[in-house]
Short mmCIF file of C-alpha atoms in Angstrom, two decimals:
data_model
loop_
_atom_site.label_atom_id
_atom_site.label_comp_id
_atom_site.label_asym_id
_atom_site.label_seq_id
_atom_site.Cartn_x
_atom_site.Cartn_y
_atom_site.Cartn_z
CA MET A 1 100.92 107.95 126.45
CA ILE A 2 101.10 104.17 126.19
CA ILE A 3 102.28 102.34 123.08
CA TYR A 4 102.65 98.61 122.49
CA VAL A 5 105.45 97.75 120.08
CA ASP A 6 104.50 95.73 117.02
CA GLU A 7 106.85 93.40 115.16
CA ASN A 8 107.71 95.97 112.51
CA ASP A 9 109.30 98.32 115.05
CA GLU A 10 111.26 95.59 116.80
CA ASN A 11 115.01 96.15 117.20
CA THR A 12 114.66 99.92 116.84
CA ARG A 13 116.47 102.06 119.42
CA LEU A 14 114.12 103.38 122.08
CA ASP A 15 115.11 107.01 121.43
CA SER A 16 114.70 106.60 117.65
CA PHE A 17 111.29 105.02 118.12
CA LEU A 18 110.08 107.85 120.33
CA ALA A 19 111.37 110.34 117.77
CA SER A 20 109.02 108.73 115.25
CA VAL A 21 105.96 109.37 117.41
CA THR A 22 106.79 112.86 118.65
CA LYS A 23 107.57 116.17 116.96
CA ASP A 24 110.14 118.91 117.45
CA LEU A 25 112.00 116.95 120.10
CA SER A 26 115.70 116.51 119.40
CA ARG A 27 117.40 113.19 119.98
CA SER A 28 119.20 114.70 122.96
CA LYS A 29 115.92 115.95 124.44
CA ILE A 30 114.35 112.51 124.04
CA GLN A 31 117.42 110.93 125.64
CA THR A 32 117.07 113.35 128.57
CA LEU A 33 113.42 112.36 129.01
CA ILE A 34 114.40 108.67 129.03
CA LYS A 35 117.24 109.17 131.49
CA SER A 36 115.08 111.29 133.78
CA GLY A 37 112.56 108.49 134.16
CA ASN A 38 109.80 109.97 131.99
CA VAL A 39 109.91 106.82 129.85
CA LYS A 40 109.33 103.29 131.06
CA VAL A 41 109.44 100.02 129.15
CA ASN A 42 107.49 97.23 130.81
CA GLU A 43 107.50 99.30 134.02
CA GLU A 44 111.30 99.64 133.91
CA ILE A 45 113.61 102.50 133.01
CA LYS A 46 115.81 101.64 130.04
CA LYS A 47 118.74 103.29 128.29
CA PRO A 48 118.11 105.35 125.13
CA SER A 49 119.98 102.68 123.17
CA TYR A 50 117.65 99.89 124.32
CA LEU A 51 116.40 97.89 121.33
CA ILE A 52 112.66 97.59 121.69
CA LYS A 53 110.95 94.20 121.33
CA GLU A 54 107.58 93.12 120.03
CA ASN A 55 104.81 93.64 122.62
CA ASP A 56 106.96 95.92 124.79
CA LYS A 57 104.74 98.35 126.69
CA ILE A 58 106.19 101.84 126.46
CA GLU A 59 104.84 104.54 128.77
CA PHE A 60 106.08 108.07 128.37
CA ASP A 61 105.17 111.59 129.30
CA ILE A 62 106.08 114.61 127.19
CA PRO A 63 106.31 117.86 129.17
CA GLU A 64 103.06 119.78 128.73
CA ASN A 65 104.70 122.70 126.96
CA GLU A 66 106.19 120.34 124.37
CA ALA A 67 103.30 117.93 123.83
CA VAL A 68 101.89 117.79 120.31
CA LYS A 69 98.18 117.49 119.59
CA ILE A 70 97.15 115.67 116.44
CA GLU A 71 94.46 117.79 114.81
CA PRO A 72 91.46 116.36 112.93
CA GLU A 73 91.46 117.34 109.27
CA ASN A 74 88.67 117.22 106.70
CA ILE A 75 90.47 114.93 104.25
CA PRO A 76 88.28 112.71 102.03
CA LEU A 77 88.36 109.00 102.87
CA GLU A 78 87.49 106.22 100.45
CA ILE A 79 85.84 103.66 102.70
CA ILE A 80 85.61 100.21 101.13
CA TYR A 81 84.05 98.40 104.08
CA GLU A 82 82.64 99.38 107.49
CA ASP A 83 80.85 97.81 110.44
CA ASP A 84 80.42 98.66 114.13
CA ASN A 85 83.93 97.52 115.04
CA MET A 86 86.17 98.40 112.11
CA LEU A 87 86.54 99.79 108.62
CA VAL A 88 88.78 99.30 105.61
CA VAL A 89 89.99 102.35 103.69
CA ASN A 90 91.71 102.70 100.33
CA LYS A 91 94.75 104.78 101.33
CA PRO A 92 96.06 106.88 98.46
CA SER A 93 99.71 106.91 97.49
CA GLY A 94 101.57 109.83 99.04
CA MET A 95 99.68 109.78 102.35
CA LEU A 96 101.36 108.78 105.60
CA THR A 97 99.41 106.23 107.60
CA HIS A 98 100.03 108.09 110.86
CA PRO A 99 101.90 111.23 112.00
CA ALA A 100 105.68 111.09 112.33
CA VAL A 101 108.45 113.37 113.51
CA SER A 102 108.59 114.99 110.07
CA GLN A 103 104.86 115.41 109.51
CA ILE A 104 101.86 115.73 111.82
CA SER A 105 99.23 116.81 109.29
CA GLY A 106 97.74 115.36 106.13
CA THR A 107 97.96 111.78 107.39
CA LEU A 108 95.33 109.07 107.46
CA VAL A 109 95.00 109.48 111.25
CA ASN A 110 94.20 113.19 110.83
CA ALA A 111 91.43 112.23 108.40
CA LEU A 112 90.11 109.47 110.68
CA LEU A 113 89.97 111.80 113.68
CA PHE A 114 87.82 114.26 111.72
CA LYS A 115 85.28 111.62 110.70
CA TYR A 116 85.26 109.39 113.80
CA GLU A 117 86.55 111.75 116.53
CA GLN A 118 87.55 109.61 119.53
CA ASN A 119 85.67 106.51 118.30
CA LEU A 120 88.94 104.83 117.31
CA SER A 121 91.18 102.39 119.17
CA ASP A 122 93.92 104.04 121.23
CA ILE A 123 96.04 101.00 122.09
CA ASN A 124 98.95 102.47 120.16
CA GLY A 125 98.54 106.03 121.42
CA GLU A 126 97.16 109.25 120.01
CA PHE A 127 99.55 109.32 117.05
CA ARG A 128 98.25 105.95 115.84
CA ARG A 129 94.54 106.13 116.63
CA GLY A 130 92.77 103.20 114.96
CA ILE A 131 95.89 101.95 113.20
CA VAL A 132 96.29 98.16 113.34
CA HIS A 133 98.80 97.77 110.51
CA ARG A 134 100.52 100.18 108.13
CA LEU A 135 101.25 100.86 104.50
CA ASP A 136 104.30 102.85 103.43
CA LYS A 137 103.60 106.45 102.46
CA ASN A 138 103.88 105.74 98.73
CA THR A 139 102.12 102.36 98.81
CA SER A 140 98.43 102.65 98.11
CA GLY A 141 95.53 100.36 98.91
CA LEU A 142 93.50 98.55 101.52
CA LEU A 143 94.17 99.25 105.18
CA MET A 144 92.20 98.00 108.21
CA ILE A 145 91.19 100.44 110.95
CA ALA A 146 89.89 99.47 114.42
CA LYS A 147 87.15 101.51 116.06
CA THR A 148 87.53 99.88 119.49
CA ASN A 149 90.39 98.42 121.49
CA LYS A 150 88.71 95.01 121.48
CA ALA A 151 88.45 95.09 117.70
CA HIS A 152 92.09 96.22 117.52
CA GLU A 153 93.22 93.24 119.59
CA TYR A 154 91.07 90.90 117.49
CA LEU A 155 92.51 92.15 114.18
CA ALA A 156 96.07 92.24 115.53
CA ASP A 157 95.67 88.61 116.58
CA LEU A 158 94.51 87.68 113.06
CA ILE A 159 97.58 89.37 111.61
CA LYS A 160 99.97 87.78 114.11
CA ASN A 161 98.60 84.31 113.40
CA HIS A 162 98.60 84.79 109.61
CA LYS A 163 94.81 84.50 109.38
CA ILE A 164 94.43 87.42 106.98
CA THR A 165 95.12 87.12 103.25
CA LYS A 166 96.83 90.22 101.86
CA LYS A 167 97.63 90.56 98.17
CA TYR A 168 99.48 93.28 96.32
CA ARG A 169 100.05 94.35 92.73
CA THR A 170 103.46 95.60 91.69
CA ILE A 171 105.63 96.12 88.63
CA VAL A 172 109.32 95.29 88.89
CA LYS A 173 112.43 95.91 86.85
CA GLY A 174 113.57 92.86 84.87
CA VAL A 175 111.86 89.77 83.50
CA TYR A 176 110.92 87.56 86.45
CA PRO A 177 111.87 84.01 85.40
CA ASN A 178 109.35 81.86 87.27
CA ASP A 179 105.60 81.97 86.71
CA GLU A 180 105.20 81.25 90.42
CA ASP A 181 107.76 81.56 93.19
CA ILE A 182 108.09 81.58 96.97
CA ILE A 183 110.70 83.85 98.55
CA ASN A 184 111.53 82.69 102.06
CA LEU A 185 114.37 84.88 103.33
CA PRO A 186 114.86 86.41 106.81
CA ILE A 187 114.56 90.19 107.15
CA SER A 188 116.02 92.51 109.77
CA ARG A 189 116.79 96.20 110.14
CA HIS A 190 119.82 97.34 108.14
CA PRO A 191 122.88 97.47 110.46
CA THR A 192 124.06 100.93 109.32
CA LYS A 193 120.94 102.45 107.73
CA PRO A 194 118.13 102.20 110.28
CA HIS A 195 115.52 103.56 107.83
CA LYS A 196 116.05 100.47 105.68
CA MET A 197 115.47 96.76 106.07
CA THR A 198 117.63 94.00 104.62
CA VAL A 199 117.83 90.25 104.07
CA ALA A 200 120.13 88.97 106.79
CA GLU A 201 120.94 85.76 108.62
CA GLY A 202 119.30 85.86 112.03
CA GLY A 203 116.51 88.13 110.85
CA LYS A 204 112.80 87.40 111.23
CA GLU A 205 111.33 84.65 109.07
CA SER A 206 109.68 86.28 106.07
CA THR A 207 107.72 84.65 103.26
CA THR A 208 106.42 86.21 100.05
CA ILE A 209 104.50 84.37 97.30
CA ILE A 210 105.01 85.62 93.75
CA LYS A 211 102.82 85.03 90.69
CA VAL A 212 103.54 86.58 87.29
CA ILE A 213 100.61 88.41 85.70
CA GLU A 214 102.38 89.71 82.58
CA ARG A 215 105.92 90.05 81.24
CA PHE A 216 107.32 92.90 79.18
CA LYS A 217 110.65 93.56 77.50
CA ASP A 218 112.43 94.55 80.72
CA ALA A 219 109.71 94.58 83.36
CA THR A 220 107.19 92.22 84.98
CA TYR A 221 103.72 92.77 86.41
CA LEU A 222 103.35 90.67 89.57
CA ASP A 223 100.67 89.49 91.95
CA VAL A 224 102.19 89.20 95.44
CA THR A 225 100.80 87.49 98.53
CA LEU A 226 102.25 88.29 101.94
CA VAL A 227 102.48 85.33 104.30
CA THR A 228 104.31 87.42 106.89
CA GLY A 229 104.20 91.20 107.17
CA ARG A 230 107.65 92.60 107.84
CA THR A 231 108.47 96.24 107.22
CA HIS A 232 109.14 96.80 103.50
CA GLN A 233 108.97 93.02 102.97
CA ILE A 234 107.91 92.98 99.32
CA ARG A 235 110.37 95.69 98.37
CA VAL A 236 113.26 94.04 100.24
CA HIS A 237 112.61 90.52 98.94
CA LEU A 238 112.21 91.56 95.30
CA SER A 239 115.22 93.86 95.40
CA HIS A 240 117.33 91.11 96.93
CA LYS A 241 116.31 88.80 94.09
CA GLY A 242 117.39 91.42 91.57
CA PHE A 243 113.92 92.68 90.63
CA PRO A 244 113.41 96.02 92.42
CA VAL A 245 109.95 97.55 92.45
CA PHE A 246 109.45 100.14 89.70
CA ASN A 247 110.71 103.57 90.89
CA ASP A 248 111.65 102.32 94.37
CA THR A 249 114.61 104.60 95.01
CA LEU A 250 115.24 103.19 98.49
CA TYR A 251 115.76 99.61 97.33
CA GLY A 252 117.31 99.80 93.90
CA ALA A 253 115.53 102.59 91.99
CA GLY A 254 113.95 100.32 89.37
CA MET A 255 113.06 102.02 86.11
CA ALA A 256 112.64 105.77 85.98
CA ASN A 257 111.25 106.21 82.45
CA VAL A 258 107.77 106.79 83.87
CA LYS A 259 107.65 109.30 86.71
CA THR A 260 105.55 108.29 89.71
CA ASP A 261 105.67 109.24 93.36
CA GLU A 262 108.01 106.39 94.31
CA GLN A 263 107.31 102.67 94.37
CA VAL A 264 104.59 101.18 92.18
CA LEU A 265 102.97 98.96 94.79
CA GLN A 266 99.30 98.53 95.72
CA SER A 267 97.54 96.52 98.42
CA TYR A 268 94.50 95.44 96.41
CA TYR A 269 92.99 92.42 98.21
CA LEU A 270 92.04 91.53 101.79
CA ARG A 271 90.30 88.46 103.14
CA PHE A 272 89.58 88.15 106.86
CA THR A 273 86.99 87.07 109.42
CA LYS A 274 84.72 89.90 110.55
CA PRO A 275 85.40 90.75 114.23
CA PHE A 276 83.40 88.68 116.68
CA SER A 277 81.67 86.77 113.87
CA ASP A 278 82.15 83.80 111.55
CA GLU A 279 81.45 85.95 108.49
CA ILE A 280 84.26 86.09 105.90
CA ILE A 281 84.94 89.54 104.45
CA GLU A 282 86.60 89.56 101.03
CA LEU A 283 87.57 92.89 99.45
CA GLU A 284 89.26 93.75 96.15
CA ILE A 285 89.89 97.06 94.39
CA GLU A 286 90.90 98.01 90.86
CA PRO A 287 94.51 98.89 89.91
CA ASP A 288 95.45 102.40 91.01
CA ASP A 289 96.60 105.23 88.76
CA LYS A 290 100.31 104.40 89.17
CA ILE A 291 99.80 100.79 88.09
CA LYS A 292 97.69 101.90 85.10
CA LYS A 293 100.19 104.57 84.08
CA VAL A 294 103.17 102.25 84.06
CA LEU A 295 101.26 99.40 82.36
CA THR A 296 100.15 101.78 79.59
CA TYR A 297 103.75 102.88 79.06
CA LEU A 298 105.03 99.27 78.95
CA LYS A 299 102.31 98.07 76.59
CA ASN A 300 102.71 101.00 74.20
CA ARG A 301 106.48 100.52 74.12
CA SER A 302 106.20 96.84 73.33
#
């Protein structure tokens, strides 16, 4: 299997990263595979503690008796846009974008494999067939999928060069003071909690544009534009400013009066140039059920 590291996995330990794309392999087993030369990074053997970098090429072989096959599953897909090279799906909240060490079924990739079989890009390996960028499990909304490797490279280049407009809806705890705001704070992986990200000096430049849609007694409905696309960027920036996303237990809990499956955050708008064309594709979807549920609660209370 060959995987190219994207910016959101940068500075993750090599053994931890491989654990996220395999199943039922202990950390010690993965470390043994690395030390035995079954894993190469940019054609070189590295230590398990090596911190991977963006664009690193990782090649690894899992022993045949331990390899995991990702099975196609007949899971409904809401396709918002499709052409010969790509598609955009509306990923529901609660669905993993791709299989992980803890779950290899019920993911978007399982659903894509059922509908498109092998007609998906494989630049990032079997576990991430077609996946160009990701949404957190409990973040819903628009997600681009590449059918071919050329389309994958094209879309990845758009993302890297900030040529895609991505907007989100979210509801946060507290009354956001400014009608419009720009948060420009560096983000890196948390030094002691590798499953979290944090604002830290020396981290990657990260920019989030905030616009208030509506204020309530102790909450605010926001429109958020991502200029960069770091892991958990919106959640980290807003939590750092003291306005955690509603029900985001990882970054400050927010308000728990209305039960939802974690953070109230939706990717609702995409604008990009169609692969290998000058045509501009502009897509927008309605607020999801979580957004509607929390807004109804806030409006009724006020």
